[in-house]
C-alpha angles and dihedrals in degrees: 000000000000119000113255116250119257104198115193132186122184137177112234119176092343096308132096122246126186136196129236093264090056088053091050093049093046095050103026088234123153121244090257094051093048091050092048092053088061095040094058096038093120088060091059124087108275094234091055100032124142107258122259115254122255121206112230122170091342095308135099119250132178133206106266098211092048090050092050088051091050094047093049089053092045093052092048091049090052091047091053089062094053122097109260124228125245108268087234088075090072094042092064125086110262090232092056114115118217134182123257088254093055091044090056090048093050091050091047092241119156090244148320089286089075090061092046090051090052089050093050101039100035112024113201095023096096121048117270118257113255094207140297138296132189113275129215092273094047093258117128112251136180120284131203137200112246092222089059090050091051091051089049092051094050090054092043093056096038090239105125096163106051146013125302115264095051110150108263122242132053113334121224111260093005120139115257110243126000123237120230119262090256092049090053096052095040096043094111094048091047091049092051088056096045094110093056132059109323113257132191119225090252093053090050091049089051089052092052090047092048091049091053091047092050091048103039106010126239124299135163111273095036091122091052090051092051090048090055093044099048103016127233132105117319090226090062090051091048087058091048092050091049091052091047091052090055086067093043103041092160089063094054114095115234116251097260093049092049092048092049091049093050091047090052090050091049091048091052091048091049091051090051101039104018126240091305127174113264094024093132091053091048091051091048090055094045100043105021129243132091126308090239091060092050092046087059089048092051089049090051090048091054089053091050094048098044122205096321098080 
């Protein structure tokens, strides 16, 4: 079992320094990747180089602002090596629906088979189909919403602020470094606690999750509720809820109870909406958890309902 992260942020001489675990939490990098960034620092451009380590209380720390600068450069370098979308993608209305063939063309893929491979090998990576349209041979083929393709392309290129095709490298007037989504939505709360023990956004989210569990108990969909209440991606809150439950094991439902509860939710949804395509993904968004878990719940609901649903 891997050792849990212990992210730390300190103020030294009026500037913030962070430890390796903070870097891993901020970027999602593995221990090996984070170590390699430092190891090859002399191969990086001096103006964007990974900061040198500083020994504080027997542990290594790194200048936070310098690391954010490095990571921004690193992401942009990585983005510059990714295939860029056809500019037409951003000229279309986000609500426009296009065929899988057109989607592949807009994303500059070699063909629709690339999208199908993504769907088969990495479920959830590529946007869900929104239906079907007639293909060139008259056969019905998958269709996608242009806005979903635009969102996918922004994530694919690492450019979350503008259109694909932006010139790589630092942008004039752009902010150096980019806080995580949780840091952005919890900025005020983090600032209010600045005088106390330093907390990361994830640690603060865990506190909020733990407080809700202590007050109201755990229930499926808690992460979704916290995401609505405080903002930020639901996936980040799901992680916070899981960590909070580690400290409140009595509040966590056992596997069979949780599975039964999800099956009941899926059955109710099927009765209301029908056994529609994409139901598991919808339930995952509404109640939290992975699509795989909800696909099992939908399957269990089908068994409970029999052939009438």
